mmCIF file with all atom_site columns, C-alpha atoms in Angstrom:
data_model
loop_
_atom_site.group_PDB
_atom_site.id
_atom_site.type_symbol
_atom_site.label_atom_id
_atom_site.label_alt_id
_atom_site.label_comp_id
_atom_site.label_asym_id
_atom_site.label_entity_id
_atom_site.label_seq_id
_atom_site.pdbx_PDB_ins_code
_atom_site.Cartn_x
_atom_site.Cartn_y
_atom_site.Cartn_z
_atom_site.occupancy
_atom_site.B_iso_or_equiv
_atom_site.pdbx_formal_charge
_atom_site.auth_seq_id
_atom_site.auth_comp_id
_atom_site.auth_asym_id
_atom_site.auth_atom_id
_atom_site.pdbx_PDB_model_num
ATOM 1   C CA . MET A 1 1   ? 0.032   0.046  -0.435  1.00 68.00 ? 1   MET A CA 1
ATOM 2   C CA . SER A 1 2   ? 1.004   3.451  -0.441  1.00 84.00 ? 2   SER A CA 1
ATOM 3   C CA . ARG A 1 3   ? 0.123   4.918  2.677   1.00 91.00 ? 3   ARG A CA 1
ATOM 4   C CA . ARG A 1 4   ? -1.219  7.757  0.756   1.00 95.00 ? 4   ARG A CA 1
ATOM 5   C CA . LEU A 1 5   ? -4.176  8.498  3.820   1.00 97.00 ? 5   LEU A CA 1
ATOM 6   C CA . LYS A 1 6   ? -1.467  8.358  6.723   1.00 97.00 ? 6   LYS A CA 1
ATOM 7   C CA . GLY A 1 7   ? -2.110  11.344 8.704   1.00 97.00 ? 7   GLY A CA 1
ATOM 8   C CA . LYS A 1 8   ? -6.021  11.643 7.750   1.00 98.00 ? 8   LYS A CA 1
ATOM 9   C CA . LEU A 1 9   ? -9.046  10.751 10.003  1.00 98.00 ? 9   LEU A CA 1
ATOM 10  C CA . ALA A 1 10  ? -11.613 8.737  8.581   1.00 98.00 ? 10  ALA A CA 1
ATOM 11  C CA . LEU A 1 11  ? -15.096 7.856  10.137  1.00 98.00 ? 11  LEU A CA 1
ATOM 12  C CA . VAL A 1 12  ? -16.983 4.508  8.958   1.00 98.00 ? 12  VAL A CA 1
ATOM 13  C CA . THR A 1 13  ? -20.377 3.867  9.607   1.00 98.00 ? 13  THR A CA 1
ATOM 14  C CA . ALA A 1 14  ? -21.087 0.071  9.557   1.00 98.00 ? 14  ALA A CA 1
ATOM 15  C CA . ALA A 1 15  ? -17.842 -0.743 9.921   1.00 98.00 ? 15  ALA A CA 1
ATOM 16  C CA . GLY A 1 16  ? -18.602 -3.987 11.041  1.00 98.00 ? 16  GLY A CA 1
ATOM 17  C CA . GLN A 1 17  ? -19.919 -6.207 7.863   1.00 97.00 ? 17  GLN A CA 1
ATOM 18  C CA . GLY A 1 18  ? -19.545 -5.646 3.848   1.00 97.00 ? 18  GLY A CA 1
ATOM 19  C CA . ILE A 1 19  ? -18.678 -2.967 1.953   1.00 97.00 ? 19  ILE A CA 1
ATOM 20  C CA . GLY A 1 20  ? -17.736 -0.411 5.196   1.00 98.00 ? 20  GLY A CA 1
ATOM 21  C CA . ARG A 1 21  ? -15.758 -4.128 7.113   1.00 98.00 ? 21  ARG A CA 1
ATOM 22  C CA . ALA A 1 22  ? -13.964 -3.479 3.496   1.00 98.00 ? 22  ALA A CA 1
ATOM 23  C CA . ILE A 1 23  ? -13.417 0.238  3.657   1.00 98.00 ? 23  ILE A CA 1
ATOM 24  C CA . ALA A 1 24  ? -12.463 0.670  7.113   1.00 98.00 ? 24  ALA A CA 1
ATOM 25  C CA . GLU A 1 25  ? -10.249 -1.905 6.429   1.00 98.00 ? 25  GLU A CA 1
ATOM 26  C CA . ALA A 1 26  ? -8.616  -0.162 3.466   1.00 98.00 ? 26  ALA A CA 1
ATOM 27  C CA . PHE A 1 27  ? -8.201  3.321  4.701   1.00 98.00 ? 27  PHE A CA 1
ATOM 28  C CA . ILE A 1 28  ? -6.080  1.282  7.944   1.00 97.00 ? 28  ILE A CA 1
ATOM 29  C CA . ALA A 1 29  ? -3.681  -0.861 5.352   1.00 97.00 ? 29  ALA A CA 1
ATOM 30  C CA . GLU A 1 30  ? -3.887  3.149  3.397   1.00 97.00 ? 30  GLU A CA 1
ATOM 31  C CA . GLY A 1 31  ? -2.515  4.548  7.035   1.00 97.00 ? 31  GLY A CA 1
ATOM 32  C CA . ALA A 1 32  ? -5.533  6.936  8.206   1.00 98.00 ? 32  ALA A CA 1
ATOM 33  C CA . LYS A 1 33  ? -6.716  6.423  11.969  1.00 98.00 ? 33  LYS A CA 1
ATOM 34  C CA . VAL A 1 34  ? -10.151 5.648  11.510  1.00 98.00 ? 34  VAL A CA 1
ATOM 35  C CA . ILE A 1 35  ? -12.608 5.377  13.682  1.00 98.00 ? 35  ILE A CA 1
ATOM 36  C CA . ALA A 1 36  ? -15.258 2.616  12.986  1.00 98.00 ? 36  ALA A CA 1
ATOM 37  C CA . THR A 1 37  ? -19.208 2.739  14.486  1.00 98.00 ? 37  THR A CA 1
ATOM 38  C CA . ASP A 1 38  ? -21.352 -0.229 13.852  1.00 98.00 ? 38  ASP A CA 1
ATOM 39  C CA . LEU A 1 39  ? -25.218 -0.702 15.339  1.00 97.00 ? 39  LEU A CA 1
ATOM 40  C CA . ASP A 1 40  ? -23.824 -4.231 16.306  1.00 96.00 ? 40  ASP A CA 1
ATOM 41  C CA . ALA A 1 41  ? -20.108 -3.171 18.200  1.00 93.00 ? 41  ALA A CA 1
ATOM 42  C CA . ALA A 1 42  ? -19.410 -6.757 18.896  1.00 96.00 ? 42  ALA A CA 1
ATOM 43  C CA . LYS A 1 43  ? -18.910 -6.836 15.272  1.00 97.00 ? 43  LYS A CA 1
ATOM 44  C CA . LEU A 1 44  ? -16.035 -4.474 15.334  1.00 97.00 ? 44  LEU A CA 1
ATOM 45  C CA . LYS A 1 45  ? -14.244 -6.429 18.290  1.00 95.00 ? 45  LYS A CA 1
ATOM 46  C CA . SER A 1 46  ? -11.517 -8.195 14.945  1.00 94.00 ? 46  SER A CA 1
ATOM 47  C CA . LEU A 1 47  ? -10.886 -4.440 13.271  1.00 95.00 ? 47  LEU A CA 1
ATOM 48  C CA . LYS A 1 48  ? -7.767  -4.223 14.209  1.00 90.00 ? 48  LYS A CA 1
ATOM 49  C CA . LYS A 1 49  ? -6.198  -0.448 14.486  1.00 95.00 ? 49  LYS A CA 1
ATOM 50  C CA . ALA A 1 50  ? -9.878  1.686  15.115  1.00 97.00 ? 50  ALA A CA 1
ATOM 51  C CA . THR A 1 51  ? -11.008 2.798  17.764  1.00 98.00 ? 51  THR A CA 1
ATOM 52  C CA . VAL A 1 52  ? -14.846 1.498  17.437  1.00 98.00 ? 52  VAL A CA 1
ATOM 53  C CA . PHE A 1 53  ? -17.879 2.988  18.299  1.00 97.00 ? 53  PHE A CA 1
ATOM 54  C CA . ALA A 1 54  ? -21.463 1.250  18.957  1.00 98.00 ? 54  ALA A CA 1
ATOM 55  C CA . LEU A 1 55  ? -23.824 3.563  16.630  1.00 98.00 ? 55  LEU A CA 1
ATOM 56  C CA . ASP A 1 56  ? -27.717 3.676  15.563  1.00 98.00 ? 56  ASP A CA 1
ATOM 57  C CA . VAL A 1 57  ? -27.153 5.968  12.667  1.00 98.00 ? 57  VAL A CA 1
ATOM 58  C CA . ARG A 1 58  ? -31.413 6.164  12.775  1.00 98.00 ? 58  ARG A CA 1
ATOM 59  C CA . ASP A 1 59  ? -30.801 7.874  15.909  1.00 98.00 ? 59  ASP A CA 1
ATOM 60  C CA . THR A 1 60  ? -30.332 11.151 15.564  1.00 98.00 ? 60  THR A CA 1
ATOM 61  C CA . ALA A 1 61  ? -29.341 12.432 19.479  1.00 98.00 ? 61  ALA A CA 1
ATOM 62  C CA . LYS A 1 62  ? -26.533 9.497  19.283  1.00 98.00 ? 62  LYS A CA 1
ATOM 63  C CA . VAL A 1 63  ? -25.546 10.572 15.727  1.00 98.00 ? 63  VAL A CA 1
ATOM 64  C CA . ASP A 1 64  ? -24.868 14.373 17.221  1.00 98.00 ? 64  ASP A CA 1
ATOM 65  C CA . ALA A 1 65  ? -23.838 12.801 20.129  1.00 98.00 ? 65  ALA A CA 1
ATOM 66  C CA . LEU A 1 66  ? -20.798 11.032 18.642  1.00 98.00 ? 66  LEU A CA 1
ATOM 67  C CA . ALA A 1 67  ? -19.684 13.601 16.808  1.00 98.00 ? 67  ALA A CA 1
ATOM 68  C CA . LYS A 1 68  ? -19.122 16.380 19.712  1.00 98.00 ? 68  LYS A CA 1
ATOM 69  C CA . SER A 1 69  ? -17.407 13.510 21.623  1.00 98.00 ? 69  SER A CA 1
ATOM 70  C CA . VAL A 1 70  ? -15.100 12.530 18.208  1.00 98.00 ? 70  VAL A CA 1
ATOM 71  C CA . ILE A 1 71  ? -14.388 16.211 17.114  1.00 98.00 ? 71  ILE A CA 1
ATOM 72  C CA . LYS A 1 72  ? -13.708 16.783 20.852  1.00 98.00 ? 72  LYS A CA 1
ATOM 73  C CA . LYS A 1 73  ? -10.887 14.059 20.893  1.00 98.00 ? 73  LYS A CA 1
ATOM 74  C CA . PHE A 1 74  ? -9.822  13.701 17.877  1.00 98.00 ? 74  PHE A CA 1
ATOM 75  C CA . GLY A 1 75  ? -10.755 16.595 15.673  1.00 98.00 ? 75  GLY A CA 1
ATOM 76  C CA . ALA A 1 76  ? -12.777 16.839 12.995  1.00 98.00 ? 76  ALA A CA 1
ATOM 77  C CA . PRO A 1 77  ? -12.417 13.590 10.382  1.00 98.00 ? 77  PRO A CA 1
ATOM 78  C CA . ASP A 1 78  ? -10.740 14.266 6.739   1.00 98.00 ? 78  ASP A CA 1
ATOM 79  C CA . ILE A 1 79  ? -13.119 11.441 5.748   1.00 98.00 ? 79  ILE A CA 1
ATOM 80  C CA . LEU A 1 80  ? -16.447 10.434 6.296   1.00 98.00 ? 80  LEU A CA 1
ATOM 81  C CA . ALA A 1 81  ? -17.784 6.724  4.375   1.00 98.00 ? 81  ALA A CA 1
ATOM 82  C CA . ASN A 1 82  ? -21.501 6.351  5.198   1.00 98.00 ? 82  ASN A CA 1
ATOM 83  C CA . CYS A 1 83  ? -21.446 3.184  4.505   1.00 98.00 ? 83  CYS A CA 1
ATOM 84  C CA . ALA A 1 84  ? -25.069 1.776  6.009   1.00 98.00 ? 84  ALA A CA 1
ATOM 85  C CA . GLY A 1 85  ? -27.591 0.193  4.437   1.00 96.00 ? 85  GLY A CA 1
ATOM 86  C CA . PHE A 1 86  ? -30.473 -2.486 4.034   1.00 95.00 ? 86  PHE A CA 1
ATOM 87  C CA . VAL A 1 87  ? -31.666 -4.009 1.066   1.00 95.00 ? 87  VAL A CA 1
ATOM 88  C CA . HIS A 1 88  ? -35.287 -4.646 1.044   1.00 95.00 ? 88  HIS A CA 1
ATOM 89  C CA . GLN A 1 89  ? -36.664 -7.605 -1.179  1.00 95.00 ? 89  GLN A CA 1
ATOM 90  C CA . GLY A 1 90  ? -39.798 -6.654 -3.192  1.00 97.00 ? 90  GLY A CA 1
ATOM 91  C CA . SER A 1 91  ? -41.962 -4.470 -5.555  1.00 97.00 ? 91  SER A CA 1
ATOM 92  C CA . VAL A 1 92  ? -43.998 -1.774 -4.952  1.00 97.00 ? 92  VAL A CA 1
ATOM 93  C CA . LEU A 1 93  ? -46.743 -4.594 -4.369  1.00 97.00 ? 93  LEU A CA 1
ATOM 94  C CA . GLU A 1 94  ? -44.224 -6.287 -1.475  1.00 97.00 ? 94  GLU A CA 1
ATOM 95  C CA . CYS A 1 95  ? -43.462 -2.579 0.305   1.00 97.00 ? 95  CYS A CA 1
ATOM 96  C CA . SER A 1 96  ? -44.905 -1.975 3.288   1.00 98.00 ? 96  SER A CA 1
ATOM 97  C CA . GLU A 1 97  ? -45.191 1.839  4.665   1.00 98.00 ? 97  GLU A CA 1
ATOM 98  C CA . ASP A 1 98  ? -43.053 0.370  8.004   1.00 98.00 ? 98  ASP A CA 1
ATOM 99  C CA . ASP A 1 99  ? -40.393 -1.191 4.614   1.00 98.00 ? 99  ASP A CA 1
ATOM 100 C CA . TRP A 1 100 ? -40.762 2.026  2.741   1.00 98.00 ? 100 TRP A CA 1
ATOM 101 C CA . ASP A 1 101 ? -39.943 3.876  6.759   1.00 98.00 ? 101 ASP A CA 1
ATOM 102 C CA . PHE A 1 102 ? -37.072 1.899  7.290   1.00 98.00 ? 102 PHE A CA 1
ATOM 103 C CA . SER A 1 103 ? -34.930 1.655  4.279   1.00 98.00 ? 103 SER A CA 1
ATOM 104 C CA . PHE A 1 104 ? -35.327 5.381  3.585   1.00 98.00 ? 104 PHE A CA 1
ATOM 105 C CA . ASP A 1 105 ? -34.538 5.937  6.982   1.00 98.00 ? 105 ASP A CA 1
ATOM 106 C CA . LEU A 1 106 ? -31.523 3.690  7.212   1.00 98.00 ? 106 LEU A CA 1
ATOM 107 C CA . ASN A 1 107 ? -30.413 4.114  3.381   1.00 98.00 ? 107 ASN A CA 1
ATOM 108 C CA . VAL A 1 108 ? -30.532 8.058  3.019   1.00 98.00 ? 108 VAL A CA 1
ATOM 109 C CA . LYS A 1 109 ? -31.649 9.890  6.595   1.00 98.00 ? 109 LYS A CA 1
ATOM 110 C CA . SER A 1 110 ? -28.542 8.364  8.338   1.00 98.00 ? 110 SER A CA 1
ATOM 111 C CA . MET A 1 111 ? -26.625 9.837  5.297   1.00 98.00 ? 111 MET A CA 1
ATOM 112 C CA . HIS A 1 112 ? -28.172 13.504 6.616   1.00 98.00 ? 112 HIS A CA 1
ATOM 113 C CA . ARG A 1 113 ? -27.431 13.319 10.248  1.00 98.00 ? 113 ARG A CA 1
ATOM 114 C CA . THR A 1 114 ? -23.766 12.486 9.981   1.00 98.00 ? 114 THR A CA 1
ATOM 115 C CA . ILE A 1 115 ? -23.443 14.818 6.765   1.00 98.00 ? 115 ILE A CA 1
ATOM 116 C CA . LYS A 1 116 ? -24.963 17.349 9.304   1.00 98.00 ? 116 LYS A CA 1
ATOM 117 C CA . ALA A 1 117 ? -23.401 16.464 12.624  1.00 98.00 ? 117 ALA A CA 1
ATOM 118 C CA . PHE A 1 118 ? -19.816 16.493 11.011  1.00 98.00 ? 118 PHE A CA 1
ATOM 119 C CA . LEU A 1 119 ? -19.954 18.562 8.132   1.00 98.00 ? 119 LEU A CA 1
ATOM 120 C CA . PRO A 1 120 ? -19.883 22.047 9.754   1.00 98.00 ? 120 PRO A CA 1
ATOM 121 C CA . ALA A 1 121 ? -16.176 20.662 11.737  1.00 98.00 ? 121 ALA A CA 1
ATOM 122 C CA . MET A 1 122 ? -15.165 19.363 8.514   1.00 98.00 ? 122 MET A CA 1
ATOM 123 C CA . LEU A 1 123 ? -15.872 22.745 6.773   1.00 98.00 ? 123 LEU A CA 1
ATOM 124 C CA . ALA A 1 124 ? -14.257 24.817 9.586   1.00 98.00 ? 124 ALA A CA 1
ATOM 125 C CA . LYS A 1 125 ? -10.912 22.299 9.131   1.00 97.00 ? 125 LYS A CA 1
ATOM 126 C CA . GLY A 1 126 ? -10.966 23.142 5.575   1.00 97.00 ? 126 GLY A CA 1
ATOM 127 C CA . GLY A 1 127 ? -12.869 20.800 3.767   1.00 96.00 ? 127 GLY A CA 1
ATOM 128 C CA . GLY A 1 128 ? -12.564 17.268 3.404   1.00 97.00 ? 128 GLY A CA 1
ATOM 129 C CA . SER A 1 129 ? -14.481 14.159 1.731   1.00 98.00 ? 129 SER A CA 1
ATOM 130 C CA . ILE A 1 130 ? -17.368 12.853 2.195   1.00 98.00 ? 130 ILE A CA 1
ATOM 131 C CA . VAL A 1 131 ? -18.080 8.967  0.539   1.00 98.00 ? 131 VAL A CA 1
ATOM 132 C CA . ASN A 1 132 ? -22.115 7.907  0.246   1.00 98.00 ? 132 ASN A CA 1
ATOM 133 C CA . ILE A 1 133 ? -22.509 4.478  -0.821  1.00 97.00 ? 133 ILE A CA 1
ATOM 134 C CA . ALA A 1 134 ? -24.999 4.099  -3.386  1.00 96.00 ? 134 ALA A CA 1
ATOM 135 C CA . SER A 1 135 ? -25.608 1.525  -6.450  1.00 95.00 ? 135 SER A CA 1
ATOM 136 C CA . THR A 1 136 ? -26.125 1.594  -9.963  1.00 89.00 ? 136 THR A CA 1
ATOM 137 C CA . VAL A 1 137 ? -29.534 0.149  -8.968  1.00 88.00 ? 137 VAL A CA 1
ATOM 138 C CA . SER A 1 138 ? -30.473 3.581  -8.399  1.00 92.00 ? 138 SER A CA 1
ATOM 139 C CA . SER A 1 139 ? -31.302 5.788  -10.564 1.00 91.00 ? 139 SER A CA 1
ATOM 140 C CA . VAL A 1 140 ? -29.131 4.441  -12.711 1.00 89.00 ? 140 VAL A CA 1
ATOM 141 C CA . ARG A 1 141 ? -31.081 1.473  -13.257 1.00 92.00 ? 141 ARG A CA 1
ATOM 142 C CA . ALA A 1 142 ? -33.531 -0.822 -11.400 1.00 92.00 ? 142 ALA A CA 1
ATOM 143 C CA . ALA A 1 143 ? -33.069 -4.375 -10.862 1.00 93.00 ? 143 ALA A CA 1
ATOM 144 C CA . PRO A 1 144 ? -35.809 -6.850 -10.440 1.00 94.00 ? 144 PRO A CA 1
ATOM 145 C CA . ASN A 1 145 ? -37.764 -6.955 -6.183  1.00 93.00 ? 145 ASN A CA 1
ATOM 146 C CA . ARG A 1 146 ? -35.216 -3.782 -5.443  1.00 96.00 ? 146 ARG A CA 1
ATOM 147 C CA . TYR A 1 147 ? -38.819 -1.252 -5.353  1.00 97.00 ? 147 TYR A CA 1
ATOM 148 C CA . VAL A 1 148 ? -37.723 0.322  -2.464  1.00 98.00 ? 148 VAL A CA 1
ATOM 149 C CA . TYR A 1 149 ? -33.653 -0.546 -2.232  1.00 97.00 ? 149 TYR A CA 1
ATOM 150 C CA . GLY A 1 150 ? -33.304 2.001  -5.612  1.00 97.00 ? 150 GLY A CA 1
ATOM 151 C CA . ALA A 1 151 ? -35.494 4.395  -4.602  1.00 97.00 ? 151 ALA A CA 1
ATOM 152 C CA . THR A 1 152 ? -33.098 4.848  -1.575  1.00 98.00 ? 152 THR A CA 1
ATOM 153 C CA . LYS A 1 153 ? -29.967 4.902  -3.478  1.00 97.00 ? 153 LYS A CA 1
ATOM 154 C CA . ALA A 1 154 ? -31.164 7.485  -6.471  1.00 97.00 ? 154 ALA A CA 1
ATOM 155 C CA . ALA A 1 155 ? -31.761 10.022 -3.242  1.00 98.00 ? 155 ALA A CA 1
ATOM 156 C CA . ILE A 1 156 ? -28.189 8.746  -1.914  1.00 98.00 ? 156 ILE A CA 1
ATOM 157 C CA . ILE A 1 157 ? -27.246 10.324 -5.583  1.00 97.00 ? 157 ILE A CA 1
ATOM 158 C CA . GLY A 1 158 ? -29.301 13.325 -5.676  1.00 97.00 ? 158 GLY A CA 1
ATOM 159 C CA . LEU A 1 159 ? -28.530 13.830 -1.466  1.00 98.00 ? 159 LEU A CA 1
ATOM 160 C CA . THR A 1 160 ? -25.045 13.723 -2.434  1.00 98.00 ? 160 THR A CA 1
ATOM 161 C CA . LYS A 1 161 ? -25.529 16.406 -5.524  1.00 97.00 ? 161 LYS A CA 1
ATOM 162 C CA . ALA A 1 162 ? -26.586 18.639 -3.513  1.00 98.00 ? 162 ALA A CA 1
ATOM 163 C CA . VAL A 1 163 ? -23.974 18.507 -0.422  1.00 97.00 ? 163 VAL A CA 1
ATOM 164 C CA . ALA A 1 164 ? -21.678 18.747 -3.078  1.00 96.00 ? 164 ALA A CA 1
ATOM 165 C CA . MET A 1 165 ? -23.024 22.043 -4.653  1.00 94.00 ? 165 MET A CA 1
#
């Protein structure tokens, strides 16, 4: 590895498994100091060289409290990687109001929460990078039985573009 993230602070949500885990491991390998979060803190135990926190990204108060604590102790992150997500299986006919609300809360609103909590300190520091995990199953293309998932991932693309502006 080139250690191109040496001296950088990265915060990664949903780092216990999947894409979030792979991103946290890659950031560590590239020299970043990683703060890894997951709803299930036990999934973070084997993530060596990371500072870990249990975090429910669906809870605004908990996201805000973590941001305040992290910024006070470590400073503003240079990288915020929003990886939390859920894949609902089904079409519009199989998507309940609860399925829709849960999917949008976890897949989209969680990113709004973390960005809103960390961005002011990132801007005060001079900037940084925000990585929001979307999908080609979104505004790019559809997939069978991914009705609400595709809608949330399209929303992430829009959210990301709006924040960048």
